[in-house]
Amino acid sequence: MGPSDLAVSSKVEGGTATIAVTGTIDLATAPRFDAAIDDALADGAACIVLDCAGLEFMDSTGISVLVRARARLAGTAARPVEVVDARPGIRRLLEVCGLRDLLAD
């Protein structure tokens, strides 16, 4: 994978979409990430679990996609968007951006 590569896989079960991302979410790859969320919502997802175990980097465009997804799903679940297995740098980015509530404990 190069510096602006992103692999995305997703599955929807019981109203929950699990979206696994590997690589980088930046200006070049954010549209693919956003499309995966759109597809999950079209498949009936009421909440999204973002598996970040393979996510190496995310910039403000990725944050923007997450914020829009949370807004679109507001009121559908107690935690409409949840980030799991985030590396320390991704966790710190979410905390600095005021999105600590997205992080799984």
GROMACS .gro file of C-alpha atoms in nm:
model
  105
    1MET     CA    1   0.000   0.000   0.000
    2GLY     CA    2   0.121   0.348  -0.085
    3PRO     CA    3   0.083   0.660   0.131
    4SER     CA    4  -0.266   0.739  -0.002
    5ASP     CA    5  -0.409   0.390  -0.024
    6LEU     CA    6  -0.720   0.275   0.155
    7ALA     CA    7  -0.886  -0.064   0.172
    8VAL     CA    8  -1.242  -0.072   0.302
    9SER     CA    9  -1.459  -0.372   0.378
   10SER     CA   10  -1.800  -0.371   0.538
   11LYS     CA   11  -2.085  -0.591   0.646
   12VAL     CA   12  -2.427  -0.509   0.784
   13GLU     CA   13  -2.589  -0.740   1.037
   14GLY     CA   14  -2.889  -0.662   1.253
   15GLY     CA   15  -2.880  -0.291   1.177
   16THR     CA   16  -2.512  -0.254   1.263
   17ALA     CA   17  -2.255  -0.191   0.993
   18THR     CA   18  -1.898  -0.291   1.070
   19ILE     CA   19  -1.661  -0.104   0.842
   20ALA     CA   20  -1.294  -0.207   0.854
   21VAL     CA   21  -1.041   0.037   0.712
   22THR     CA   22  -0.676  -0.026   0.635
   23GLY     CA   23  -0.427   0.235   0.522
   24THR     CA   24  -0.484   0.608   0.504
   25ILE     CA   25  -0.795   0.826   0.508
   26ASP     CA   26  -0.703   1.157   0.349
   27LEU     CA   27  -0.826   1.394   0.079
   28ALA     CA   28  -0.764   1.133  -0.191
   29THR     CA   29  -0.928   0.838  -0.014
   30ALA     CA   30  -1.205   0.997   0.195
   31PRO     CA   31  -1.460   0.965  -0.089
   32ARG     CA   32  -1.418   0.583  -0.077
   33PHE     CA   33  -1.465   0.588   0.299
   34ASP     CA   34  -1.773   0.810   0.264
   35ALA     CA   35  -1.914   0.579  -0.006
   36ALA     CA   36  -1.873   0.278   0.225
   37ILE     CA   37  -2.077   0.458   0.489
   38ASP     CA   38  -2.340   0.555   0.231
   39ASP     CA   39  -2.364   0.192   0.117
   40ALA     CA   40  -2.401   0.071   0.475
   41LEU     CA   41  -2.681   0.319   0.540
   42ALA     CA   42  -2.853   0.216   0.216
   43ASP     CA   43  -2.833  -0.146   0.340
   44GLY     CA   44  -3.026  -0.050   0.653
   45ALA     CA   45  -2.754   0.026   0.907
   46ALA     CA   46  -2.873   0.225   1.207
   47CYS     CA   47  -2.526   0.238   1.362
   48ILE     CA   48  -2.170   0.208   1.240
   49VAL     CA   49  -1.874   0.039   1.406
   50LEU     CA   50  -1.551   0.158   1.248
   51ASP     CA   51  -1.273  -0.100   1.288
   52CYS     CA   52  -0.950   0.101   1.278
   53ALA     CA   53  -0.703  -0.178   1.355
   54GLY     CA   54  -0.538  -0.125   1.016
   55LEU     CA   55  -0.582   0.251   0.993
   56GLU     CA   56  -0.242   0.418   0.988
   57PHE     CA   57  -0.341   0.782   0.932
   58MET     CA   58  -0.650   1.001   0.911
   59ASP     CA   59  -0.667   1.372   0.835
   60SER     CA   60  -0.945   1.627   0.867
   61THR     CA   61  -1.133   1.490   0.566
   62GLY     CA   62  -1.175   1.158   0.749
   63ILE     CA   63  -1.290   1.342   1.060
   64SER     CA   64  -1.544   1.527   0.845
   65VAL     CA   65  -1.682   1.198   0.710
   66LEU     CA   66  -1.722   1.065   1.066
   67VAL     CA   67  -1.897   1.381   1.184
   68ARG     CA   68  -2.140   1.371   0.889
   69ALA     CA   69  -2.213   1.002   0.953
   70ARG     CA   70  -2.284   1.072   1.320
   71ALA     CA   71  -2.517   1.357   1.223
   72ARG     CA   72  -2.701   1.140   0.971
   73LEU     CA   73  -2.751   0.867   1.229
   74ALA     CA   74  -2.841   1.094   1.522
   75GLY     CA   75  -3.124   0.944   1.722
   76THR     CA   76  -3.094   0.595   1.573
   77ALA     CA   77  -2.885   0.440   1.852
   78ALA     CA   78  -2.721   0.533   2.180
   79ARG     CA   79  -2.383   0.531   1.999
   80PRO     CA   80  -2.459   0.569   1.628
   81VAL     CA   81  -2.087   0.574   1.538
   82GLU     CA   82  -1.825   0.387   1.737
   83VAL     CA   83  -1.453   0.360   1.664
   84VAL     CA   84  -1.279   0.040   1.777
   85ASP     CA   85  -0.917  -0.075   1.778
   86ALA     CA   86  -0.780   0.272   1.705
   87ARG     CA   87  -0.405   0.321   1.724
   88PRO     CA   88  -0.277   0.584   1.970
   89GLY     CA   89  -0.235   0.851   1.698
   90ILE     CA   90  -0.591   0.804   1.573
   91ARG     CA   91  -0.726   0.804   1.930
   92ARG     CA   92  -0.539   1.128   2.001
   93LEU     CA   93  -0.673   1.289   1.681
   94LEU     CA   94  -1.032   1.206   1.777
   95GLU     CA   95  -0.977   1.335   2.129
   96VAL     CA   96  -0.823   1.663   2.007
   97CYS     CA   97  -1.115   1.711   1.767
   98GLY     CA   98  -1.366   1.667   2.050
   99LEU     CA   99  -1.479   1.325   1.930
  100ARG     CA  100  -1.378   1.120   2.233
  101ASP     CA  101  -1.734   0.990   2.254
  102LEU     CA  102  -1.679   0.792   1.932
  103LEU     CA  103  -1.403   0.582   2.087
  104ALA     CA  104  -1.487   0.244   2.236
  105ASP     CA  105  -1.351   0.205   2.588
   0.00000   0.00000   0.00000
